[in-house]
Amino acid sequence: MTDTTRPLLPINRRSANITEGKSRAPNRSMYYAMGYEESDFKKPMVGVANGHSTITPCNSGLQKLADAAIAGIEEAGGNAQVFGTPTISDGMAMGTEGMKYSLVSREVISDCIETCVQGQWMDGVVVVGGCDKNMPGGLMGMLRANVPAIYVYGGTILPGSYKGQDLNIVSVFEAVGQNAAGNLSDFDLHEIEQRAIPGPGSCGGMYTANTMSSAFEALGISLMYSSTMANPHDEKLNSAKDSAKVLIEAIKKDIKPRDIVTRKSIENAVAVIMATGGSTNAVLHFLAIAHAAEVEWTIEDFERVRVKTPVLCDLKPSGKYLAVDLHRAGGIPQVMKTLLVAGLLHGDCLTITGQTIAEVLKDIPDVPRADQDVIRPINNPMYAQGHLAILKGNLSPEGCVAKITGLKKPVMTGPARVFDDEQSALKAILAGKIVAGDVMVLRYLGPKGGPGMPEMLAPTGALIGAGLGESVGLITDGRFSGGTWGMVVGHVAPEAAVGGTIALIHEGDSITIDAHALLLQLNVPDDEIARRRAAWKAPAPRYMRGVQAKFAFNASTASKGAVLDDY
């Protein structure tokens, strides 16, 4: 933990560099060109990593937050240095070749932040982001640079509405399946498509963006309540400005990301992910975050936290409510206080404010308010144990992730329906060729095989829309959207592209998914599996140049976070 009693830093890293020796004049000249004055060189130089873009509604509302952060930095006595970070819209790319760039963008974002902060020798950084990979990519870059840093989440969208029903992005994917099954008219599908996303902000359920932002609040790297605010609301703007001012104080106290992101604080974050019914992607991303922080954390740790943490929140995709409802019910601080009182959170972890988790939660009620049912009390949870189960077996000896909330019976054995790409699997669902009891296998979609480990919201949404969400299994070495629910198992490792057992499945083979026994099993004799393995040949790489080729070459297994620097 950082010693917060040390004297305040007299000058910043950058000014120390530019006022020494013969380099002083030419270095300062570059700053004078941007309007700096002599007094500015005694102020901290604070980066603002701005993820604003008009690529996606998740990020289209970020500029006002970056502007608020800049104002906060300047009011608190710092100099703001703004630079951009890219984003990929998972919702727009879903089901296309573009989806393979989503996980790649996590690495690009983290590289951008590390490069700018270190290259410009900044004293701290505010990272402003919205879409799914903005959060893990941002934090990974913050941890690598390890200067004082705070995350400002862009905020959730407000719900859309049609015929008295709240809508969100997953409503559209499920409506496609309903339409294909003949249960929804073309007119209604078109209306849902137009009304589902009414404005800026990230997808509204406890999907990946809101999962990661909630986890960052639990980590202590974002301000309390900030993860469930809606982008259009003024409180989000005020929180961004406050975040920048808090960061200036953290720079003075020298509180760094690696002081905050520890094994105990990651356990806090994972407990909140379990309690809120968060995305399967959180497993992949927190493995990568722990790697960047050089904290010991394995895929088995998720299962350790899961079995002792109840699901407290009734949130989409497997529940009723959206992030805006969670915010009105008390937000992540109420979830955290409920867990803390139950002994399921480490209260001594440091936050970016300089206070501990217990200190920032001291005024939060011990139990959720009785006038809401979004957050359950600890003695009446949605489920007694967490929802992200780590399965193993001959199909995934390194482990894989099953999302088991909302399922009446998370156990099935059925015949394999094998697909080597997502598009042919989706066509089979929409054509009615997949029936209850089948276990769909989508493979060669892992970190190396995809490459880029694309998400599978199109086929899983189609299964839900067709009424097959609980009766058809789906396993993949790819990923799932945070909006996915059903009998689904992702991140199967080793992946097909490196000869994992998933590559050896034949059409019609018996497969068992058993979340109670934590088992994913190919019911084929060992000698037959060995015969198939000996005959298997690795496919040619799909990309030979560019970021996809680099990602495929360097990516670790999903069970280690699909990171690129696990040497």
Coordinates of C-alpha atoms in Angstrom, one line a residue:
M1 CA 0.0 0.0 0.0
T2 CA 1.2 3.5 -0.7
D3 CA 2.5 5.6 2.2
T4 CA 0.1 8.5 2.0
T5 CA 2.0 10.3 4.8
R6 CA 5.0 11.1 2.6
P7 CA 5.6 14.8 1.6
L8 CA 3.6 16.0 -1.4
L9 CA 5.6 15.8 -4.6
P10 CA 7.2 19.2 -5.3
I11 CA 7.2 19.0 -9.1
N12 CA 6.0 16.7 -11.8
R13 CA 7.9 14.0 -13.7
R14 CA 7.7 16.0 -16.9
S15 CA 8.9 19.3 -15.5
A16 CA 11.8 17.5 -13.8
N17 CA 12.8 16.2 -17.1
I18 CA 12.5 19.4 -19.1
T19 CA 14.3 21.7 -16.6
E20 CA 17.5 19.7 -16.3
G21 CA 20.6 20.3 -18.4
K22 CA 20.8 21.5 -22.0
S23 CA 17.5 19.9 -22.9
R24 CA 15.5 22.6 -21.1
A25 CA 15.1 25.2 -23.8
P26 CA 14.2 23.0 -26.7
N27 CA 11.8 20.9 -24.6
R28 CA 10.0 23.9 -23.2
S29 CA 9.7 25.5 -26.7
M30 CA 7.4 22.7 -27.7
Y31 CA 5.1 23.5 -24.8
Y32 CA 5.2 27.3 -25.4
A33 CA 3.9 26.5 -28.9
M34 CA 0.7 25.2 -27.3
G35 CA 0.2 28.2 -25.0
Y36 CA 2.0 27.1 -21.9
E37 CA 3.5 29.7 -19.6
E38 CA 6.4 29.6 -17.2
S39 CA 4.2 28.8 -14.2
D40 CA 2.8 25.7 -16.0
F41 CA 6.0 23.8 -15.6
K42 CA 5.5 23.5 -11.9
K43 CA 2.1 21.9 -12.3
P44 CA 1.5 18.2 -12.8
M45 CA 1.1 17.1 -16.4
V46 CA -2.0 14.9 -16.6
G47 CA -3.1 12.9 -19.6
V48 CA -6.7 12.6 -20.6
A49 CA -7.0 9.4 -22.7
N50 CA -10.2 10.3 -24.6
G51 CA -12.1 7.4 -26.2
H52 CA -14.7 9.7 -27.9
S53 CA -15.8 8.6 -31.3
T54 CA -18.9 8.6 -33.5
I55 CA -18.3 4.9 -34.3
T56 CA -20.7 3.7 -31.6
P57 CA -23.3 5.2 -29.2
C58 CA -21.2 3.8 -26.3
N59 CA -18.5 6.4 -27.1
S60 CA -20.4 9.1 -28.9
G61 CA -21.2 10.8 -25.6
L62 CA -17.6 10.9 -24.2
Q63 CA -16.4 14.2 -25.4
K64 CA -18.4 16.2 -22.8
L65 CA -16.9 13.9 -20.1
A66 CA -13.4 14.5 -21.4
D67 CA -14.1 18.2 -21.4
A68 CA -15.3 18.0 -17.8
A69 CA -12.2 16.1 -16.8
I70 CA -10.0 18.7 -18.5
A71 CA -11.8 21.5 -16.6
G72 CA -11.4 19.5 -13.3
I73 CA -7.7 19.0 -13.9
E74 CA -7.2 22.7 -14.6
E75 CA -9.3 23.9 -11.6
A76 CA -7.3 21.6 -9.4
G77 CA -4.0 23.0 -10.6
G78 CA -2.9 20.6 -13.3
N79 CA -2.2 20.8 -17.0
A80 CA -4.3 18.5 -19.2
Q81 CA -2.7 16.7 -22.1
V82 CA -5.3 15.1 -24.3
F83 CA -4.8 12.1 -26.6
G84 CA -7.1 9.7 -28.3
T85 CA -7.8 6.0 -27.9
P86 CA -9.7 3.9 -30.5
T87 CA -12.7 1.7 -30.0
I88 CA -14.6 -1.1 -31.8
S89 CA -18.4 -1.4 -31.4
D90 CA -19.1 -4.9 -30.4
G91 CA -22.8 -4.5 -31.0
M92 CA -22.2 -3.2 -34.6
A93 CA -19.5 -5.8 -35.4
M94 CA -21.4 -8.7 -34.0
G95 CA -21.8 -11.6 -36.5
T96 CA -19.3 -10.1 -38.9
E97 CA -15.6 -10.4 -39.6
G98 CA -15.2 -7.1 -37.8
M99 CA -16.1 -8.8 -34.5
K100 CA -12.6 -10.4 -34.6
Y101 CA -11.1 -7.0 -34.0
S102 CA -12.9 -6.4 -30.7
L103 CA -10.5 -8.2 -28.4
V104 CA -7.6 -7.0 -30.5
S105 CA -8.8 -3.4 -29.7
R106 CA -8.3 -4.2 -26.0
E107 CA -4.6 -4.5 -26.7
V108 CA -4.4 -1.5 -29.0
I109 CA -6.1 0.7 -26.3
S110 CA -3.7 -0.5 -23.6
D111 CA -0.7 0.1 -25.9
C112 CA -1.9 3.6 -26.7
I113 CA -2.2 4.6 -23.1
E114 CA 1.1 3.0 -22.1
T115 CA 2.9 4.6 -25.1
C116 CA 1.5 8.2 -24.5
V117 CA 1.8 8.3 -20.8
Q118 CA 5.4 6.9 -20.8
G119 CA 6.5 8.6 -24.0
Q120 CA 5.3 12.0 -22.7
W121 CA 6.4 11.3 -19.1
M122 CA 3.0 12.2 -17.7
D123 CA 2.4 12.5 -14.0
G124 CA -1.0 10.9 -14.1
V125 CA -3.8 10.0 -16.5
V126 CA -7.6 10.1 -16.6
V127 CA -8.9 7.4 -18.9
V128 CA -12.4 8.1 -20.4
G129 CA -14.0 5.1 -22.2
G130 CA -17.4 3.5 -23.0
C131 CA -17.6 0.3 -25.1
D132 CA -16.6 -3.1 -23.7
K133 CA -12.9 -3.3 -24.4
N134 CA -12.3 0.4 -23.3
M135 CA -12.4 -0.7 -19.7
P136 CA -9.9 -3.6 -19.6
G137 CA -7.7 -2.0 -22.2
G138 CA -7.7 1.3 -20.3
L139 CA -6.8 -0.4 -17.0
M140 CA -4.1 -2.6 -18.5
G141 CA -2.4 0.5 -19.9
M142 CA -2.8 2.3 -16.6
L143 CA -1.2 -0.6 -14.8
R144 CA 1.7 -0.8 -17.2
A145 CA 2.5 2.9 -17.0
N146 CA 1.8 2.8 -13.2
V147 CA 1.4 6.5 -12.7
P148 CA -1.6 7.8 -10.6
A149 CA -4.7 7.1 -12.7
I150 CA -8.4 7.0 -12.5
Y151 CA -11.1 5.6 -14.8
V152 CA -14.1 7.6 -16.0
Y153 CA -16.8 5.4 -17.5
G154 CA -18.9 6.9 -20.2
G155 CA -22.1 5.7 -18.6
T156 CA -25.0 3.5 -19.6
I157 CA -27.7 4.2 -22.1
L158 CA -31.3 4.9 -21.1
P159 CA -33.7 2.1 -22.2
G160 CA -35.7 2.2 -25.4
S161 CA -39.4 1.3 -25.4
Y162 CA -41.9 -0.4 -27.6
K163 CA -45.5 -1.5 -26.7
G164 CA -44.8 -0.8 -23.1
Q165 CA -41.7 -2.9 -22.9
D166 CA -38.2 -1.6 -22.1
L167 CA -35.7 -2.4 -24.9
N168 CA -31.9 -2.7 -25.2
I169 CA -29.4 -4.1 -27.7
V170 CA -30.1 -7.7 -26.8
S171 CA -33.8 -7.2 -27.6
V172 CA -32.9 -6.8 -31.2
F173 CA -30.8 -10.0 -31.5
E174 CA -33.6 -12.0 -29.7
A175 CA -36.2 -10.4 -32.0
V176 CA -34.4 -11.7 -35.0
G177 CA -34.8 -15.2 -33.6
Q178 CA -38.4 -14.6 -32.8
N179 CA -39.0 -13.3 -36.3
A180 CA -37.3 -16.3 -37.9
A181 CA -39.4 -18.7 -35.8
G182 CA -42.6 -16.9 -37.0
N183 CA -43.4 -15.4 -33.6
L184 CA -42.8 -11.8 -34.5
S185 CA -43.9 -9.8 -37.5
D186 CA -41.5 -8.0 -39.8
F187 CA -43.1 -4.7 -38.8
D188 CA -42.5 -5.3 -35.1
L189 CA -38.9 -6.4 -35.8
H190 CA -38.3 -3.2 -37.6
E191 CA -39.8 -1.1 -34.8
I192 CA -37.7 -2.8 -32.2
E193 CA -34.6 -2.3 -34.2
Q194 CA -35.3 1.4 -34.5
R195 CA -36.3 2.0 -30.8
A196 CA -33.8 -0.2 -28.9
I197 CA -31.0 2.3 -28.5
P198 CA -32.5 5.8 -27.9
G199 CA -29.2 7.7 -27.4
P200 CA -25.6 7.7 -26.2
G201 CA -24.2 5.3 -23.6
S202 CA -23.1 1.7 -23.3
C203 CA -25.5 -1.3 -23.6
G204 CA -28.0 -1.1 -20.8
G205 CA -28.0 -4.5 -19.0
M206 CA -25.3 -6.1 -16.9
Y207 CA -23.5 -6.8 -20.1
T208 CA -19.7 -6.5 -20.5
A209 CA -19.4 -2.7 -20.4
N210 CA -21.5 -2.3 -17.2
T211 CA -19.9 -5.4 -15.7
M212 CA -16.4 -4.0 -16.1
S213 CA -17.3 -0.5 -15.0
S214 CA -19.0 -2.0 -11.9
A215 CA -15.9 -4.1 -11.2
F216 CA -13.7 -0.9 -11.5
E217 CA -15.8 0.8 -8.9
A218 CA -15.3 -2.3 -6.7
L219 CA -11.6 -2.2 -7.3
G220 CA -11.4 1.4 -6.2
I221 CA -10.0 2.8 -9.5
S222 CA -13.3 4.7 -10.2
L223 CA -15.4 6.8 -8.0
M224 CA -18.4 5.4 -6.1
Y225 CA -21.7 5.4 -8.0
S226 CA -20.0 6.3 -11.3
S227 CA -20.4 2.9 -13.0
T228 CA -24.2 2.9 -13.2
M229 CA -24.9 6.6 -14.1
A230 CA -26.6 7.2 -17.4
N231 CA -24.5 9.1 -20.0
P232 CA -27.2 11.7 -20.7
H233 CA -27.6 12.7 -17.1
D234 CA -25.8 15.7 -15.5
E235 CA -24.5 13.6 -12.6
K236 CA -22.2 11.7 -15.1
L237 CA -20.7 15.0 -16.1
N238 CA -20.2 16.1 -12.5
S239 CA -18.6 12.7 -11.7
A240 CA -16.1 13.1 -14.5
K241 CA -15.0 16.5 -13.2
D242 CA -14.8 15.2 -9.7
S243 CA -12.7 12.2 -10.9
A244 CA -10.1 14.6 -12.3
K245 CA -9.9 16.5 -9.1
V246 CA -9.5 13.3 -7.1
L247 CA -6.7 12.3 -9.4
I248 CA -4.8 15.5 -8.8
E249 CA -4.8 14.7 -5.0
A250 CA -3.7 11.1 -5.8
I251 CA -0.8 12.5 -7.8
K252 CA 0.2 14.5 -4.7
K253 CA -0.1 11.4 -2.5
D254 CA 1.6 9.2 -5.2
I255 CA -1.2 6.6 -5.2
K256 CA -0.6 4.4 -8.2
P257 CA -2.7 1.8 -9.9
R258 CA -0.6 -1.1 -8.6
D259 CA -1.2 0.2 -5.1
I260 CA -5.0 -0.3 -5.8
V261 CA -5.1 -3.3 -8.0
T262 CA -4.0 -6.2 -5.7
R263 CA -5.0 -9.8 -5.2
K264 CA -7.5 -8.8 -2.5
S265 CA -9.0 -5.9 -4.6
I266 CA -9.4 -8.2 -7.6
E267 CA -11.2 -10.7 -5.4
N268 CA -13.5 -7.8 -4.4
A269 CA -14.1 -7.0 -8.0
V270 CA -14.9 -10.6 -8.9
A271 CA -17.3 -10.9 -5.9
V272 CA -19.2 -7.9 -7.3
I273 CA -19.2 -9.4 -10.7
M274 CA -20.8 -12.6 -9.3
A275 CA -23.2 -10.7 -7.1
T276 CA -24.5 -8.6 -10.1
G277 CA -24.7 -11.5 -12.6
G278 CA -22.0 -10.0 -14.8
S279 CA -20.5 -11.0 -18.1
T280 CA -18.4 -14.1 -18.9
N281 CA -15.9 -11.6 -20.5
A282 CA -15.0 -10.5 -17.1
V283 CA -13.1 -13.8 -16.6
L284 CA -10.9 -13.2 -19.6
H285 CA -10.4 -9.5 -18.8
F286 CA -9.5 -9.9 -15.2
L287 CA -6.9 -12.6 -16.0
A288 CA -5.4 -10.0 -18.4
I289 CA -5.7 -7.2 -15.8
A290 CA -4.0 -9.3 -13.1
H291 CA -1.2 -10.1 -15.6
A292 CA -0.6 -6.4 -16.3
A293 CA -0.6 -5.7 -12.5
E294 CA 1.8 -8.7 -12.0
V295 CA -0.7 -10.1 -9.4
E296 CA -1.1 -13.8 -9.0
W297 CA -4.6 -14.7 -10.2
T298 CA -5.7 -17.8 -12.1
I299 CA -8.9 -19.1 -13.7
E300 CA -9.4 -21.4 -10.6
D301 CA -9.7 -18.2 -8.4
F302 CA -13.0 -17.3 -10.1
E303 CA -14.5 -20.6 -9.1
R304 CA -13.1 -20.1 -5.5
V305 CA -15.0 -16.7 -5.3
R306 CA -18.1 -18.0 -7.1
V307 CA -18.9 -20.8 -4.6
K308 CA -19.0 -18.3 -1.7
T309 CA -20.7 -15.4 -3.4
P310 CA -24.5 -15.2 -3.9
V311 CA -26.1 -13.5 -6.9
L312 CA -27.9 -10.5 -5.3
C313 CA -29.1 -8.5 -8.3
D314 CA -32.0 -9.2 -10.7
L315 CA -30.4 -7.8 -13.8
K316 CA -30.5 -8.5 -17.5
P317 CA -29.6 -10.6 -19.5
S318 CA -30.9 -13.4 -17.2
G319 CA -33.0 -11.1 -14.9
K320 CA -35.4 -8.2 -15.2
Y321 CA -33.7 -4.9 -14.7
L322 CA -31.2 -2.6 -16.3
A323 CA -28.2 -0.6 -15.0
V324 CA -30.3 2.5 -14.6
D325 CA -32.6 0.5 -12.3
L326 CA -29.6 -0.7 -10.3
H327 CA -28.5 2.9 -9.9
R328 CA -31.8 4.0 -8.5
A329 CA -31.8 1.1 -6.1
G330 CA -28.5 2.1 -4.5
G331 CA -25.9 1.2 -7.2
I332 CA -22.7 -0.7 -6.8
P333 CA -22.0 0.8 -3.3
Q334 CA -25.1 -0.8 -1.9
V335 CA -24.1 -4.2 -3.4
M336 CA -20.6 -3.7 -2.0
K337 CA -21.8 -2.8 1.5
T338 CA -24.1 -5.8 1.5
L339 CA -21.1 -8.1 0.7
L340 CA -18.9 -6.3 3.1
V341 CA -21.2 -6.8 6.0
A342 CA -21.5 -10.5 5.1
G343 CA -17.7 -10.8 5.2
L344 CA -17.4 -11.3 1.5
L345 CA -15.4 -8.2 0.7
H346 CA -12.0 -7.0 1.8
G347 CA -12.6 -3.6 3.5
D348 CA -9.0 -2.7 3.9
C349 CA -8.3 -2.3 0.2
L350 CA -7.1 1.2 -0.9
T351 CA -9.1 3.3 -3.3
I352 CA -8.0 6.2 -5.6
T353 CA -9.4 8.6 -3.0
G354 CA -6.8 7.5 -0.5
Q355 CA -9.6 6.0 1.7
T356 CA -10.1 2.3 2.1
I357 CA -13.2 0.4 0.7
A358 CA -14.6 0.3 4.3
E359 CA -14.2 4.0 4.7
V360 CA -15.9 5.0 1.4
L361 CA -18.8 2.6 2.2
K362 CA -19.2 3.6 5.9
D363 CA -22.4 5.7 5.3
I364 CA -24.1 3.2 3.0
P365 CA -26.9 1.2 4.7
D366 CA -26.0 -2.4 5.8
V367 CA -29.0 -3.8 3.9
P368 CA -30.7 -2.8 0.6
R369 CA -33.8 -0.6 0.8
A370 CA -37.1 -2.5 1.2
D371 CA -38.9 -0.4 -1.5
Q372 CA -36.9 -2.0 -4.4
D373 CA -36.2 -5.5 -5.6
V374 CA -33.3 -4.9 -7.9
I375 CA -30.8 -5.7 -5.1
R376 CA -31.7 -8.6 -2.8
P377 CA -30.7 -8.9 0.8
I378 CA -28.0 -11.4 1.6
N379 CA -30.5 -13.8 3.2
N380 CA -32.7 -13.8 0.1
P381 CA -30.4 -13.9 -3.0
M382 CA -31.4 -14.7 -6.5
Y383 CA -29.0 -17.6 -6.4
A384 CA -27.0 -19.0 -3.5
Q385 CA -23.8 -19.1 -5.5
G386 CA -22.3 -17.1 -8.4
H387 CA -23.2 -17.7 -12.0
L388 CA -19.9 -17.9 -13.8
A389 CA -18.8 -21.5 -13.3
I390 CA -15.4 -22.8 -14.4
L391 CA -15.8 -26.2 -16.0
K392 CA -13.1 -28.7 -16.8
G393 CA -12.9 -32.1 -18.4
N394 CA -11.4 -33.8 -21.4
L395 CA -12.9 -31.1 -23.6
S396 CA -11.3 -28.2 -21.7
P397 CA -8.5 -29.3 -19.4
E398 CA -7.4 -25.7 -18.9
G399 CA -10.9 -24.6 -18.0
C400 CA -13.8 -22.8 -19.7
V401 CA -16.6 -20.5 -18.5
A402 CA -20.3 -21.4 -18.2
K403 CA -23.0 -18.8 -17.4
I404 CA -25.6 -20.7 -15.4
T405 CA -28.0 -18.1 -14.0
G406 CA -31.6 -18.3 -15.3
L407 CA -31.3 -22.0 -16.1
K408 CA -33.7 -24.4 -14.5
K409 CA -31.3 -27.3 -15.1
P410 CA -27.7 -26.5 -16.1
V411 CA -27.0 -30.1 -17.1
M412 CA -27.4 -31.8 -20.4
T413 CA -26.0 -34.5 -22.7
G414 CA -26.6 -34.4 -26.4
P415 CA -25.3 -35.0 -29.9
A416 CA -22.7 -32.6 -31.3
R417 CA -23.7 -30.3 -34.1
V418 CA -20.3 -29.1 -35.4
F419 CA -19.6 -25.7 -37.1
D420 CA -16.2 -24.2 -37.9
D421 CA -17.5 -20.7 -38.2
E422 CA -20.3 -18.6 -36.7
Q423 CA -22.2 -17.7 -39.8
S424 CA -23.0 -21.3 -40.8
A425 CA -24.2 -22.0 -37.2
L426 CA -26.5 -19.0 -37.3
K427 CA -27.9 -20.1 -40.7
A428 CA -28.7 -23.5 -39.2
I429 CA -30.5 -22.0 -36.3
L430 CA -32.6 -19.6 -38.4
A431 CA -33.4 -22.4 -40.8
G432 CA -34.8 -24.6 -38.0
K433 CA -32.1 -27.3 -38.3
I434 CA -31.1 -27.1 -34.6
V435 CA -33.5 -28.9 -32.3
A436 CA -33.9 -29.4 -28.5
G437 CA -31.2 -31.6 -27.1
D438 CA -28.5 -30.6 -29.6
V439 CA -25.1 -29.4 -28.4
M440 CA -23.8 -26.9 -30.9
V441 CA -20.0 -26.7 -31.2
L442 CA -18.6 -23.5 -32.7
R443 CA -14.8 -23.8 -33.0
Y444 CA -11.7 -22.3 -34.6
L445 CA -12.9 -19.1 -33.0
G446 CA -10.3 -18.8 -30.2
P447 CA -7.6 -16.2 -29.7
K448 CA -5.4 -17.7 -32.4
G449 CA -8.1 -19.4 -34.5
G450 CA -10.5 -16.6 -34.9
P451 CA -8.3 -14.9 -34.7
G452 CA -9.4 -12.4 -32.0
M453 CA -11.9 -14.7 -30.2
P454 CA -15.1 -13.2 -31.5
E455 CA -18.4 -13.0 -29.5
M456 CA -21.4 -15.2 -30.3
L457 CA -24.4 -13.0 -29.6
A458 CA -26.0 -13.6 -33.0
P459 CA -26.4 -17.4 -32.6
T460 CA -27.2 -17.3 -28.9
G461 CA -29.7 -14.5 -29.4
A462 CA -31.3 -16.5 -32.2
L463 CA -31.5 -19.6 -30.0
I464 CA -33.3 -17.5 -27.3
G465 CA -35.6 -16.0 -29.8
A466 CA -36.5 -19.4 -31.2
G467 CA -37.3 -20.7 -27.7
L468 CA -34.3 -23.0 -27.5
G469 CA -32.2 -21.1 -24.9
E470 CA -32.5 -23.8 -22.2
S471 CA -32.8 -26.9 -24.4
V472 CA -29.9 -26.4 -26.8
G473 CA -26.3 -26.3 -25.6
L474 CA -23.6 -24.3 -27.2
I475 CA -19.9 -24.6 -26.6
T476 CA -17.1 -22.5 -28.2
D477 CA -13.5 -21.6 -28.0
G478 CA -14.7 -18.1 -28.8
R479 CA -16.4 -15.7 -26.5
F480 CA -20.0 -14.6 -25.6
S481 CA -21.5 -11.2 -25.4
G482 CA -22.3 -9.9 -22.0
G483 CA -25.9 -10.0 -23.2
T484 CA -25.8 -13.8 -23.7
W485 CA -27.6 -16.3 -21.5
G486 CA -28.6 -19.9 -21.9
M487 CA -26.9 -23.3 -21.9
V488 CA -23.7 -21.8 -23.1
V489 CA -20.0 -22.5 -22.5
G490 CA -17.2 -20.3 -23.8
H491 CA -13.4 -19.8 -23.7
V492 CA -12.9 -23.6 -24.2
A493 CA -9.1 -24.1 -23.8
P494 CA -6.9 -25.3 -25.3
E495 CA -8.6 -23.9 -28.5
A496 CA -9.2 -25.8 -31.7
A497 CA -6.4 -23.9 -33.6
V498 CA -3.7 -25.4 -31.4
G499 CA -5.2 -28.9 -31.4
G500 CA -7.4 -28.7 -28.4
T501 CA -10.0 -31.5 -28.0
I502 CA -12.7 -29.3 -29.3
A503 CA -11.0 -29.6 -32.7
L504 CA -11.5 -33.4 -32.6
I505 CA -15.3 -33.5 -32.1
H506 CA -17.2 -35.2 -34.9
E507 CA -20.8 -34.6 -35.9
G508 CA -23.1 -36.6 -33.6
D509 CA -20.6 -37.3 -30.8
S510 CA -22.1 -37.2 -27.4
I511 CA -21.2 -34.2 -25.2
T512 CA -22.0 -33.6 -21.6
I513 CA -22.3 -30.1 -20.0
D514 CA -22.7 -30.4 -16.3
A515 CA -22.4 -27.2 -14.3
H516 CA -23.1 -29.0 -11.0
A517 CA -20.2 -31.3 -11.5
L518 CA -18.1 -28.5 -13.2
L519 CA -17.7 -30.8 -16.2
L520 CA -17.3 -30.4 -20.0
Q521 CA -16.9 -33.9 -21.4
L522 CA -16.6 -35.5 -24.9
N523 CA -18.1 -38.9 -24.4
V524 CA -15.7 -40.7 -26.7
P525 CA -13.1 -43.4 -25.7
D526 CA -9.6 -42.1 -24.9
D527 CA -8.0 -44.2 -27.6
E528 CA -10.4 -42.8 -30.2
I529 CA -9.6 -39.3 -29.1
A530 CA -5.9 -40.1 -29.4
R531 CA -6.4 -41.5 -32.9
R532 CA -8.2 -38.4 -34.0
R533 CA -5.5 -36.2 -32.4
A534 CA -2.7 -38.0 -34.3
A535 CA -4.6 -37.4 -37.6
W536 CA -5.4 -33.7 -36.9
K537 CA -3.6 -31.0 -38.9
A538 CA -3.5 -27.4 -37.9
P539 CA -5.3 -25.1 -40.4
A540 CA -3.4 -22.4 -42.2
P541 CA -3.5 -19.0 -40.5
R542 CA -6.4 -16.8 -41.6
Y543 CA -4.3 -13.7 -41.7
M544 CA -0.7 -13.3 -42.6
R545 CA -0.2 -9.5 -42.1
G546 CA -1.5 -6.7 -39.9
V547 CA -2.9 -6.6 -36.4
Q548 CA -4.8 -9.9 -36.7
A549 CA -1.7 -11.8 -37.7
K550 CA 0.2 -10.2 -34.8
F551 CA -2.6 -11.0 -32.4
A552 CA -2.8 -14.6 -33.6
F553 CA 0.9 -15.1 -33.3
N554 CA 1.3 -13.6 -29.8
A555 CA -2.0 -14.4 -28.0
S556 CA -1.8 -16.6 -25.0
T557 CA -4.5 -19.2 -24.3
A558 CA -7.9 -17.9 -23.0
S559 CA -7.2 -19.5 -19.7
K560 CA -4.5 -16.9 -19.2
G561 CA -6.5 -13.9 -20.5
A562 CA -5.4 -14.1 -24.2
V563 CA -2.7 -11.6 -23.4
L564 CA 0.1 -10.7 -25.9
D565 CA 3.0 -10.5 -23.6
D566 CA 3.0 -13.8 -21.7
Y567 CA 6.6 -14.6 -22.5

